Tab-separated table of C-alpha atoms in Angstrom:
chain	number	residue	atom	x	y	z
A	16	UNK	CA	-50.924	-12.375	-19.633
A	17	UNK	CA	-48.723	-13.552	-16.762
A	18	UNK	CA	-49.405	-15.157	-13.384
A	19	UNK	CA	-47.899	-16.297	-10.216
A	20	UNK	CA	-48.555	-20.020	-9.843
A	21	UNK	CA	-50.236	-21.663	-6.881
A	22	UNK	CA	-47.006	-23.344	-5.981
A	23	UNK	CA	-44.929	-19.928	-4.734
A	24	UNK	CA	-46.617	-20.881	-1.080
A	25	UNK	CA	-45.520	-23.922	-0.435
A	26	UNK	CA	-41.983	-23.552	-2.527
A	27	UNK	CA	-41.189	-20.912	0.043
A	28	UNK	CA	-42.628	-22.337	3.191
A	29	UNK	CA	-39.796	-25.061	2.190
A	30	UNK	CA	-37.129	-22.484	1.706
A	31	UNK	CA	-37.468	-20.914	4.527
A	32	UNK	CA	-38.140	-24.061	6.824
A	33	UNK	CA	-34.552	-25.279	5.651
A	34	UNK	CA	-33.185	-22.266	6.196
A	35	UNK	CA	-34.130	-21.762	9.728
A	36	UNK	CA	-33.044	-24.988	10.490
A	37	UNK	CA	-29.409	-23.970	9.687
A	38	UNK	CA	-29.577	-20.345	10.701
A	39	UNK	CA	-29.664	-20.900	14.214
A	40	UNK	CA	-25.840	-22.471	14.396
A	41	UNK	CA	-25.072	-20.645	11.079
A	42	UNK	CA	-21.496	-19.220	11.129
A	43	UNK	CA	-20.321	-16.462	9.580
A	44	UNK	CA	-17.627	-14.813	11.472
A	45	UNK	CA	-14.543	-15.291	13.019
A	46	UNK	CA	-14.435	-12.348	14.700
A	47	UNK	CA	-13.096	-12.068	18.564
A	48	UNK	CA	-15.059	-9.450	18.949
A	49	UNK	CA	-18.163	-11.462	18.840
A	50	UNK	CA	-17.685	-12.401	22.158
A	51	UNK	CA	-18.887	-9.291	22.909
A	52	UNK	CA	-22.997	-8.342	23.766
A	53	UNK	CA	-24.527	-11.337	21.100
A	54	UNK	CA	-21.888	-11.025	18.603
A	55	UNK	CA	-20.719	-8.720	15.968
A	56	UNK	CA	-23.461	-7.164	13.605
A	57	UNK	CA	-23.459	-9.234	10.221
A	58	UNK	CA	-21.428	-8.621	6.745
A	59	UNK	CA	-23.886	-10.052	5.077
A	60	UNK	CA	-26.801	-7.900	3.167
A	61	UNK	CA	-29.602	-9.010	0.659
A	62	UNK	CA	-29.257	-7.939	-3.170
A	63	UNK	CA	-26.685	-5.332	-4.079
A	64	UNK	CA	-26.461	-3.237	-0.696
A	65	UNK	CA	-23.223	-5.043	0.038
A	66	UNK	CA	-20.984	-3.546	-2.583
A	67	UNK	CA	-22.756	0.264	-2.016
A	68	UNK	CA	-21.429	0.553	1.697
A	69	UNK	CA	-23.966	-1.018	3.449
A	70	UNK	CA	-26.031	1.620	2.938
A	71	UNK	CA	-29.494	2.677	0.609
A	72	UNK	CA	-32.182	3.902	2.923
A	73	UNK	CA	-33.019	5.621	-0.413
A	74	UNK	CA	-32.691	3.259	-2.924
A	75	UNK	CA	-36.198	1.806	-4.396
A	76	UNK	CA	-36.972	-0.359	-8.149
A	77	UNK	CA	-39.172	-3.281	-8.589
A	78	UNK	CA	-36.439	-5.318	-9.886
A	79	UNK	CA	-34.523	-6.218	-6.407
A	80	UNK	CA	-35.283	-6.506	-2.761
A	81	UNK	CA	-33.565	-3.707	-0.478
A	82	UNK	CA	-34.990	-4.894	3.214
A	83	UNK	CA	-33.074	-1.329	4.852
A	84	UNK	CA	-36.081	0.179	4.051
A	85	UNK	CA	-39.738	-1.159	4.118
A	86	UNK	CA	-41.245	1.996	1.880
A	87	UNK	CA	-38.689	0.446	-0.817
A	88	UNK	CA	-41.290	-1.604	-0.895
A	89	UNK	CA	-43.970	0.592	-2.287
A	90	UNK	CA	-42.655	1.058	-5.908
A	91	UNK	CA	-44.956	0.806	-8.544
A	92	UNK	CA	-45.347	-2.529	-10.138
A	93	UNK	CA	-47.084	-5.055	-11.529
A	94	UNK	CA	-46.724	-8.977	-11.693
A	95	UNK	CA	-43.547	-8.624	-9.849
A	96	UNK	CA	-42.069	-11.943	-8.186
A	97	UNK	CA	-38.482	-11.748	-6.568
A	98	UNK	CA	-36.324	-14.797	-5.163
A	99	UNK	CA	-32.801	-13.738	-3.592
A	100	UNK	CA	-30.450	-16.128	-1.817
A	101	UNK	CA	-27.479	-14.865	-0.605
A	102	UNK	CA	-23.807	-16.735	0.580
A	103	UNK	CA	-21.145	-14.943	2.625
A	104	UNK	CA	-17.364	-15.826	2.797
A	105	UNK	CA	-14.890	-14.226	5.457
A	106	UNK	CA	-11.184	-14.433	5.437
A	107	UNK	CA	-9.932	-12.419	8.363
A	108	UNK	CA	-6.323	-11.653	9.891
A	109	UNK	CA	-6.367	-11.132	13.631
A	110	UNK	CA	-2.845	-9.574	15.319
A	111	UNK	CA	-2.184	-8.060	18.547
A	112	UNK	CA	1.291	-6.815	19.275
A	113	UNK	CA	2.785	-10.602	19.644
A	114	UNK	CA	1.065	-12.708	17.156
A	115	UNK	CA	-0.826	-12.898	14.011
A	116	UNK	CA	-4.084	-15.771	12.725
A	117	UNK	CA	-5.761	-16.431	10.294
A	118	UNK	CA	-9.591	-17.227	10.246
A	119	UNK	CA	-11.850	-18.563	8.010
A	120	UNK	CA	-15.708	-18.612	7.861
A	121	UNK	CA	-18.328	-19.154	5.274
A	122	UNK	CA	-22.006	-19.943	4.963
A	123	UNK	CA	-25.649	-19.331	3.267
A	124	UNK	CA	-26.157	-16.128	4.302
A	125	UNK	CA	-29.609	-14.760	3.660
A	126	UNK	CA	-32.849	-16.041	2.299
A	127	UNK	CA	-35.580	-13.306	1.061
A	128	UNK	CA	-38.775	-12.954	-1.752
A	129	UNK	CA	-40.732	-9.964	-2.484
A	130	UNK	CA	-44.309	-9.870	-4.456
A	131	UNK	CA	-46.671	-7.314	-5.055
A	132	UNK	CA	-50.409	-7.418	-3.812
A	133	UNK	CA	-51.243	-5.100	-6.180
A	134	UNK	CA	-49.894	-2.193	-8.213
A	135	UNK	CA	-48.653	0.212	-5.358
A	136	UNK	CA	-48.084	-2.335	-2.967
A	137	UNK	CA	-45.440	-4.974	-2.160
A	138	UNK	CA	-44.524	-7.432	0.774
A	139	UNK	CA	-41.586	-9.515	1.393
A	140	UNK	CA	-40.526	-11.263	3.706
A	141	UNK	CA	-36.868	-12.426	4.859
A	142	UNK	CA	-34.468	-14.469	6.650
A	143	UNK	CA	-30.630	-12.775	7.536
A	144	UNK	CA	-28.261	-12.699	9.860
A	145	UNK	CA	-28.474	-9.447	13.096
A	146	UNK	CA	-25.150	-10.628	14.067
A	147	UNK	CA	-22.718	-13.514	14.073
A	148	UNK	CA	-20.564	-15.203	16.827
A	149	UNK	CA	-17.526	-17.035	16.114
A	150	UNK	CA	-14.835	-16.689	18.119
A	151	UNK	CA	-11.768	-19.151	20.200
A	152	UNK	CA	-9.562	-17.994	23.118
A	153	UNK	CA	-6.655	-20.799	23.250
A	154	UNK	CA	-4.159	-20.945	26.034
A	155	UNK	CA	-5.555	-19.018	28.639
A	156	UNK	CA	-3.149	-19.510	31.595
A	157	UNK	CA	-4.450	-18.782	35.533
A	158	UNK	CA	-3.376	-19.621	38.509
A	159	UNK	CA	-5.308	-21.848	41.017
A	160	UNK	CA	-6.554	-20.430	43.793
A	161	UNK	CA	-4.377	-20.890	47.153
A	162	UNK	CA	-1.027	-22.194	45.103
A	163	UNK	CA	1.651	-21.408	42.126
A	164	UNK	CA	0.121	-24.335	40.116
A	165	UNK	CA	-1.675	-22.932	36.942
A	166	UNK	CA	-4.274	-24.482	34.951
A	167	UNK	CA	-5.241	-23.594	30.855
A	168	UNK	CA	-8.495	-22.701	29.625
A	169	UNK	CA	-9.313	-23.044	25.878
A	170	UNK	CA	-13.045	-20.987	24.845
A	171	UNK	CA	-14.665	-21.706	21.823
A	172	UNK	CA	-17.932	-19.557	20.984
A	173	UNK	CA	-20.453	-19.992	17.428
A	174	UNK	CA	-23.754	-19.109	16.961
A	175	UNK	CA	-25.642	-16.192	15.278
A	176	UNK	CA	-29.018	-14.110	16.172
A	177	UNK	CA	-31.083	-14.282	13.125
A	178	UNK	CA	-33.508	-11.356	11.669
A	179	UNK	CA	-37.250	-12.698	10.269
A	180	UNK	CA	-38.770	-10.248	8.704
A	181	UNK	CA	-41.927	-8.940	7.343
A	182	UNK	CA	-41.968	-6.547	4.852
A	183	UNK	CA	-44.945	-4.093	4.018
A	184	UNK	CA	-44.633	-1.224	1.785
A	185	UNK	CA	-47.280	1.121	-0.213
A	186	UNK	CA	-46.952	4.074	-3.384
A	187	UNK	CA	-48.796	7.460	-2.232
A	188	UNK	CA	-49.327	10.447	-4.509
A	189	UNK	CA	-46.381	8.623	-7.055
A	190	UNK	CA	-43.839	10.158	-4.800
A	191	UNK	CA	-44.734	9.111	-1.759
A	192	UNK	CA	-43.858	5.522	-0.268
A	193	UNK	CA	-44.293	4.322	3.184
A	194	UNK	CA	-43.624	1.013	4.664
A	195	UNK	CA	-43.588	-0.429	8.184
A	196	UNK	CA	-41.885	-3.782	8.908
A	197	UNK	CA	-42.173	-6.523	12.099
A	198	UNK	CA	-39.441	-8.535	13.202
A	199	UNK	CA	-38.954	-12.015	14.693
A	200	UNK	CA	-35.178	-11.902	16.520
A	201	UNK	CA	-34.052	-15.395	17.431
A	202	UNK	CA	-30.740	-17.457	17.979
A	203	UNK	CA	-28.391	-19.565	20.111
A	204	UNK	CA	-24.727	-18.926	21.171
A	205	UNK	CA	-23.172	-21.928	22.185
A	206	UNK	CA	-19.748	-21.744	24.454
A	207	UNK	CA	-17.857	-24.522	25.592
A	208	UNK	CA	-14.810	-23.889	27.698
A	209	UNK	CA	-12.227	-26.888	28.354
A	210	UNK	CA	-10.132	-26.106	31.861
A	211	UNK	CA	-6.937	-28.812	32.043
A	212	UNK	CA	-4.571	-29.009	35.228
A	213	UNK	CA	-2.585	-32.098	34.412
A	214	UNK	CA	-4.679	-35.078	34.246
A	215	UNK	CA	-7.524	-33.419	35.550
A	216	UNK	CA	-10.243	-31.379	33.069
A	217	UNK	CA	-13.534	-29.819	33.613
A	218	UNK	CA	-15.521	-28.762	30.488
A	219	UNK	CA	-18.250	-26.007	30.536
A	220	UNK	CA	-21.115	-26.231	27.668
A	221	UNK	CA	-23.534	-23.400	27.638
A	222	UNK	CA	-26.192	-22.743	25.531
A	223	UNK	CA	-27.622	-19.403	25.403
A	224	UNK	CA	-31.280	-19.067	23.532
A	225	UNK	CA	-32.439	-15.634	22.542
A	226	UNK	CA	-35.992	-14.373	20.876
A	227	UNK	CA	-37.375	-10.936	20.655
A	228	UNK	CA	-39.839	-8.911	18.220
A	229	UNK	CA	-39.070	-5.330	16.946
A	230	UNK	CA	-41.145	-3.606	15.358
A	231	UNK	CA	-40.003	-0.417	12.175
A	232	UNK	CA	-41.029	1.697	10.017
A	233	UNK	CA	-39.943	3.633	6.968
A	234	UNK	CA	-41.036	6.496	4.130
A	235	UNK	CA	-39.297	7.718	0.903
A	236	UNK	CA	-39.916	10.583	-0.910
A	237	UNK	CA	-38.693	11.790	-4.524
A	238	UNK	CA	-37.886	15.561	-3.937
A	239	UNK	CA	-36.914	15.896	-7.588
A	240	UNK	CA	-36.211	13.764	-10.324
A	241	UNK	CA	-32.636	13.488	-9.387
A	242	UNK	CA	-32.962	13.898	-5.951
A	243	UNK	CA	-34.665	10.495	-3.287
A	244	UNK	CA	-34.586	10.729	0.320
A	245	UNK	CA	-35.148	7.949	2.466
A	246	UNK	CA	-35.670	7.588	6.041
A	247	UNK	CA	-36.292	4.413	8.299
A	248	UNK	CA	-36.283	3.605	12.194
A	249	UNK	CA	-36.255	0.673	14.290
A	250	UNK	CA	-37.769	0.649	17.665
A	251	UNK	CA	-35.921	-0.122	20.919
A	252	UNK	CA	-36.869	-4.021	21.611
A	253	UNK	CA	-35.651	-6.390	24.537
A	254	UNK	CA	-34.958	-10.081	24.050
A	255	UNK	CA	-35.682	-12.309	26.690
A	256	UNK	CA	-33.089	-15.889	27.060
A	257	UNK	CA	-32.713	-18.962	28.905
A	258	UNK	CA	-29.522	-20.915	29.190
A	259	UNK	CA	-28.709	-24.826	29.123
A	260	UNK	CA	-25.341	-25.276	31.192
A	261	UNK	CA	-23.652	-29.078	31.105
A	262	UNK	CA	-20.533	-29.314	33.520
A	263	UNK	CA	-18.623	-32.615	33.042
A	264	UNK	CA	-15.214	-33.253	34.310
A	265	UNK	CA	-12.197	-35.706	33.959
A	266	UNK	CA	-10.150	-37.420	36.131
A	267	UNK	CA	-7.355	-39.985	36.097
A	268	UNK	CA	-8.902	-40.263	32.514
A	269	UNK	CA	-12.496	-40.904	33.416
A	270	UNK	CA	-15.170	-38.753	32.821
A	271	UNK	CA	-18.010	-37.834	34.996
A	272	UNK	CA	-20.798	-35.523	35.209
A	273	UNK	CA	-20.964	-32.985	37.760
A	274	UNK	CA	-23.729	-30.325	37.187
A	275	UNK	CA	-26.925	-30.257	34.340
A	276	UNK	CA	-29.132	-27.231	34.294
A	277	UNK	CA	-31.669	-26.019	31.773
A	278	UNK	CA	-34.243	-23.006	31.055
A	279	UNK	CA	-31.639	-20.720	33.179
A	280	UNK	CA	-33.227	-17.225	32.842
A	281	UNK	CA	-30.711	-14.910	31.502
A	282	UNK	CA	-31.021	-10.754	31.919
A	283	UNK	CA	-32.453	-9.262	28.916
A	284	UNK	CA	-30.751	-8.047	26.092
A	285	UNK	CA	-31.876	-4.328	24.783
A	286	UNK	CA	-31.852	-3.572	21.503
A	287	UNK	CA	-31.495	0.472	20.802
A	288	UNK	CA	-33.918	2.801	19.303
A	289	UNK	CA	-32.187	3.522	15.383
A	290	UNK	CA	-32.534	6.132	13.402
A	291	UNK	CA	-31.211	5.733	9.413
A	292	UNK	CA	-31.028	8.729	7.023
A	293	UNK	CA	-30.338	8.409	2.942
A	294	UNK	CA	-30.221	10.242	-0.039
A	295	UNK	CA	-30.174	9.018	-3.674
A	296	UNK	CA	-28.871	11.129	-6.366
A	297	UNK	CA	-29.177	10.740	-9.688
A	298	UNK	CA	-26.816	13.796	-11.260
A	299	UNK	CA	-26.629	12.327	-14.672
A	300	UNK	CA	-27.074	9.046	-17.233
A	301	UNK	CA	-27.205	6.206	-15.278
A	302	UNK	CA	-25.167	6.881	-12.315
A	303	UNK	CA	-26.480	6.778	-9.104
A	304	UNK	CA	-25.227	7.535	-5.540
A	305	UNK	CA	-26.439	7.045	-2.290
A	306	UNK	CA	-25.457	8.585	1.448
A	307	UNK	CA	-26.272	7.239	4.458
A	308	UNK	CA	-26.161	7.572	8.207
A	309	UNK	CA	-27.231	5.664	11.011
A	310	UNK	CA	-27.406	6.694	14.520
A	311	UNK	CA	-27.750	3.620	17.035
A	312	UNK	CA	-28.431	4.956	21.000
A	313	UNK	CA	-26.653	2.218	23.031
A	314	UNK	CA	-25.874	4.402	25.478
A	315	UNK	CA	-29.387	4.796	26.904
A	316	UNK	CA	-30.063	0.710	27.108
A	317	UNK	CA	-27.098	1.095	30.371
A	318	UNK	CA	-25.741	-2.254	29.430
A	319	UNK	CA	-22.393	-3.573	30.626
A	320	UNK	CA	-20.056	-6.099	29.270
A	321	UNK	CA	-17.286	-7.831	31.290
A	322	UNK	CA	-14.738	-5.556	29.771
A	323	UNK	CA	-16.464	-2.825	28.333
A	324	UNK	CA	-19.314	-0.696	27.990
A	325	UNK	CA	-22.124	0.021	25.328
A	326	UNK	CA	-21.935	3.379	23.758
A	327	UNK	CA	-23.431	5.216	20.990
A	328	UNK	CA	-22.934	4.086	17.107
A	329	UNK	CA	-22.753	6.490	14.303
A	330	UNK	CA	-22.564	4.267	10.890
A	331	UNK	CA	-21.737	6.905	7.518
A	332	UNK	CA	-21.718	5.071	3.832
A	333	UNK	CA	-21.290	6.179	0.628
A	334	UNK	CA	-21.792	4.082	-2.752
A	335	UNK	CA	-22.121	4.584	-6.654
A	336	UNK	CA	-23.846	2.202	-9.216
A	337	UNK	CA	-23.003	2.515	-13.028
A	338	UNK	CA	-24.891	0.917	-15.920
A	339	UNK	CA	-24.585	2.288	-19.028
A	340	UNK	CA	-28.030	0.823	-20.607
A	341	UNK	CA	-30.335	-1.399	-18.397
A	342	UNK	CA	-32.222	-2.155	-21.458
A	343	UNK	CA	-29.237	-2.281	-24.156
A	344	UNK	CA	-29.286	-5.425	-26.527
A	345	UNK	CA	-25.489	-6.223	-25.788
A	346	UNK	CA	-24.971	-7.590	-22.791
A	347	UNK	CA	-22.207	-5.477	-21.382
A	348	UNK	CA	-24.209	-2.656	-21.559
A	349	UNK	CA	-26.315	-4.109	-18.860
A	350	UNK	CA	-23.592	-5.591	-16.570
A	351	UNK	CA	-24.056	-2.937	-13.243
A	352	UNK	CA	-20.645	-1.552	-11.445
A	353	UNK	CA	-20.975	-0.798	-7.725
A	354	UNK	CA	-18.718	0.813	-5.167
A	355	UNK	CA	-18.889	2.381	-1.865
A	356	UNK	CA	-17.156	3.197	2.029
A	357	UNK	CA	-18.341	2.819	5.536
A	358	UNK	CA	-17.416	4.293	8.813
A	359	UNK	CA	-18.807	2.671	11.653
A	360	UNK	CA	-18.135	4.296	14.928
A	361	UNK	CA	-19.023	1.042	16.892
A	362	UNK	CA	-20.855	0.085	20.052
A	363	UNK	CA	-18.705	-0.963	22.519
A	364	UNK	CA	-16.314	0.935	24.525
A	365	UNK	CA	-13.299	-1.044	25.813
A	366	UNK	CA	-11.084	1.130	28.584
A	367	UNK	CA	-12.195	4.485	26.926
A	368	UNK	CA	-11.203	3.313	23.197
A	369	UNK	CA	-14.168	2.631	20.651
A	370	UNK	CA	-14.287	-0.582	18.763
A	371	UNK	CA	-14.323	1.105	15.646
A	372	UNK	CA	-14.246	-0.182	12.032
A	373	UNK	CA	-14.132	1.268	8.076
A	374	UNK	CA	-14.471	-0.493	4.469
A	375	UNK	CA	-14.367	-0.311	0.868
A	376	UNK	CA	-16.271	-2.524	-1.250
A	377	UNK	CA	-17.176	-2.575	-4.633
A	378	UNK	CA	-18.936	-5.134	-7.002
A	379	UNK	CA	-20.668	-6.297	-10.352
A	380	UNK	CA	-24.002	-7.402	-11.280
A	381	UNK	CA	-24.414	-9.767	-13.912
A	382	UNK	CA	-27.671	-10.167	-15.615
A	383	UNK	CA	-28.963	-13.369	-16.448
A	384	UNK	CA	-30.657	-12.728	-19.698
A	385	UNK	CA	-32.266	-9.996	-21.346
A	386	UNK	CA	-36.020	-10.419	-20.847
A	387	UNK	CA	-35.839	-10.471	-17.065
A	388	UNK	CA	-34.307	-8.112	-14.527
A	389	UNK	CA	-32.383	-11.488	-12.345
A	390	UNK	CA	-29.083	-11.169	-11.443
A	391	UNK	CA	-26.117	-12.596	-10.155
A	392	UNK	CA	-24.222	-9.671	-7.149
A	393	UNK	CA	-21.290	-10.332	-6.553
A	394	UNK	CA	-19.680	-7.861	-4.033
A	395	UNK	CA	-15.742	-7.540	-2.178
A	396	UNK	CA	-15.442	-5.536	1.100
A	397	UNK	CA	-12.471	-5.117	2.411
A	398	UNK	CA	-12.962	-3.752	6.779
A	399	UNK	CA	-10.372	-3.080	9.372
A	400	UNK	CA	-11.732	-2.963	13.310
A	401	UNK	CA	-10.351	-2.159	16.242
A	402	UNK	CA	-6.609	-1.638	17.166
A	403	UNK	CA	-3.667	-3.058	18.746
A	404	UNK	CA	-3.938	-0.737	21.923
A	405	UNK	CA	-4.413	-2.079	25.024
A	406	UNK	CA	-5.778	-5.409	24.969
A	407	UNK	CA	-7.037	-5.278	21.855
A	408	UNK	CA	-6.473	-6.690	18.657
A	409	UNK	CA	-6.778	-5.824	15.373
A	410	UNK	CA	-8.599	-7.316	12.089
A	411	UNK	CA	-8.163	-7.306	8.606
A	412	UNK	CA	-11.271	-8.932	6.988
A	413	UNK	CA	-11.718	-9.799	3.251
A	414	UNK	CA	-15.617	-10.836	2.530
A	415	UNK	CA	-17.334	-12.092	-0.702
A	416	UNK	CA	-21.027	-11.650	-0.753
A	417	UNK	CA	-22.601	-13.812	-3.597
A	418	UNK	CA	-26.612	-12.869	-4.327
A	419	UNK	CA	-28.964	-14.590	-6.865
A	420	UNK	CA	-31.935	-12.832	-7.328
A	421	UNK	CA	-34.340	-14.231	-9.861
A	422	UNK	CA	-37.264	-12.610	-10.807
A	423	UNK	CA	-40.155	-13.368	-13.058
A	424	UNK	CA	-39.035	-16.249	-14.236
A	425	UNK	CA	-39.878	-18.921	-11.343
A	426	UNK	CA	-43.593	-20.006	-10.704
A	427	UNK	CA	-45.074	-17.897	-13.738
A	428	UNK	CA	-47.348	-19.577	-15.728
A	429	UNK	CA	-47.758	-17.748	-19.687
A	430	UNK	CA	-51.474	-17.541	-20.745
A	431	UNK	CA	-52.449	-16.496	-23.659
A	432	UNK	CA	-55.663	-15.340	-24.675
């Protein structure tokens, strides 16, 4: 018989100590738009979600981790041990009407591990990106106050809010599954902004600290055998901050301090009550499609932003998977072909035009032998947002998500009897 070895504990307590160590500077975006609220919501995903849209509020198995849905959870299993570590890469074009950059950003992404209790029950727990900041304003021209003579500001922005989460789900009446999740929302944004008039500078550093808990739930039913729906929501949450703020400036080439402040209170930041929808359908062999939507309610949370305003966020995906034999001796017959599309209707409202943004993606998973269910996901999204109207500008962003997700074949120990 197999079991899970003593040593899972304390190989994960590592994992994820390292990982939070990184996670709270981790950058994954270059985004301008993540100057925004606490930064643009993440590209990256856990397992194969990535290359079906985003989406599977519907999608369940025992042989990879789908954290968009805690009943996922609840699938029927035995002996099951998953490890997934994800990386995310993000080449982006940004172009207003005038001018045109290119950004680059890349990082460990995600960090997750599923086992089951027993044989209707499963927990996991996880590490990912909520959103990522990453953004730099260069040559901001202004004029001084009282006189023609301007000065220039350059803005530079990282940081990410991070998502740790545990994962709870159970198997009722072998159709049923219900799950329920808690949350542990934490980060830093760090901005520095460098003013220079001449000879003279002053330099801003500001340190933002946020940390929340929300709290979801989830259930899935199998209406036929072709036919899963899934449904999941988050509740509304508010994160409470403090802020560091380090004002140094420079003159006749000497710098000096001038101002040190720390454990600034900061207004809270509201999180919106979510509701997520999905169906799985299964019309014939081994394909498989899911539809999603998501409905965010910004609106009610009567946030501002300095040039905009928070409104509601519809998110629609579609995806397909193909296989044509998961347990087929050759090994192409096992090799999994993904695809989906997104609309995301965004959340912020600049001058009465949405910050809006669609994508394709598709992808591959690769087996990594043929007594286990681990896999290599590799997954391409392509995403516009936003526009050229206005003040805005536009993106163009090309993102690799790279998952390894092992399972069974770490920290088992073969007995036989």
């Amino acid at each position: 018989m197999m079991r899970m070895n003593s040593t899972i504990s304390i190989i994960v307590i590592i994992f994820f100590t390292h990982f939070f160590s990184f996670s709270q500077t981790n950058r994954l975006t270059g985004s301008p738009y993540s100057l925004f609220g606490l930064g643009v919501e993440t590209s990256a995903n856990i397992g194969k979600n990535s290359a079906l849209g985003g989406g599977g509020y519907a999608l369940h198995g025992s042989n990879f981790i789908n954290i968009k849905n805690p009943a996922s959870f609840g699938t029927e299993t035995t002996n099951s041990f998953i490890f997934d570590i994800g990386f995310l890469g993000e080449l982006s074009t940004i172009q207003n009407n005038t001018t045109e950059e290119n950004r680059l950003a890349s990082n460990f992404s995600s960090l997750a591990f599923a086992a089951n209790l027993d044989d209707k029950s499963t927990f996991a727990l996880s590490v990912a990106p909520y959103s990522d900041v990453g953004y730099s304003l260069l040559g901001i021209e202004s004029n001084i106050e009282g006189s023609f003579d301007q000065f220039v500001s350059n803005i530079f922005g990282t940081g990410a809010l991070n998502n740790f989460t545990l994962n709870y789900g159970r198997s009722f009446f072998k159709r049923l599954r219900l799950g329920a999740k808690v949350s542990y929302l934490f980060g830093s944004v760090e901005e520095t902004e460098v003013v220079q008039a001449g000879i003279s500078g002053l330099t801003v550093e500001e340190t933002s600290n946020y940390r929340g808990v929300q709290f979801g739930f989830g259930l899935q039913a199998d209406v036929t055998k072709f036919l899963t729906y899934g449904g999941a929501i988050n509740l509304p949450t508010r994160l409470t901050g403090e802020q560091d703020r380090i004002v140094g400036k420079t003159l006749d080439f000497v710098q000096s301090p001038v101002e040190s402040e720390t454990d600034i209170e900061l207004d809270r930041f509201e999180l919106p009550f979510e509701i997520n929808n999905g169906l799985l359908l299964k019309p014939w062999g081994n394909l498989r499609l899911n539809l999603d939507h998501s409905y965010k309610f910004w609106a009610v949370t009567e946030q501002q932003d300095n040039v905009g305003e928070f409104v509601d966020q519809n998110i629609f995906s579609a995806g397909a998977e193909y296989f044509i034999d998961g347990n087929g001796l050759k090994y192409f017959q096992r090799v999994q072909f993904r695809t989906g599309f997104y609309y995301d209707s965004g959340y912020l409202s600049v001058r009465g035009e949405d910050i809006s943004s669609q994508g394709f993606s598709f992808g591959i998973g690769f087996p990594l032998g043929r007594r286990n269910s681990s896999m290599i996901n590799i997954s391409y999204t392509n995403m516009n947002r936003g526009s050229t109207n206005n003040i805005l500008v536009e993106e163009n962003i090309n993102s690799l998500n790279i998952n390894i997700s092992l399972k069974d074949i770490w920290f088992i120990k073969r007995r036989i009897n």
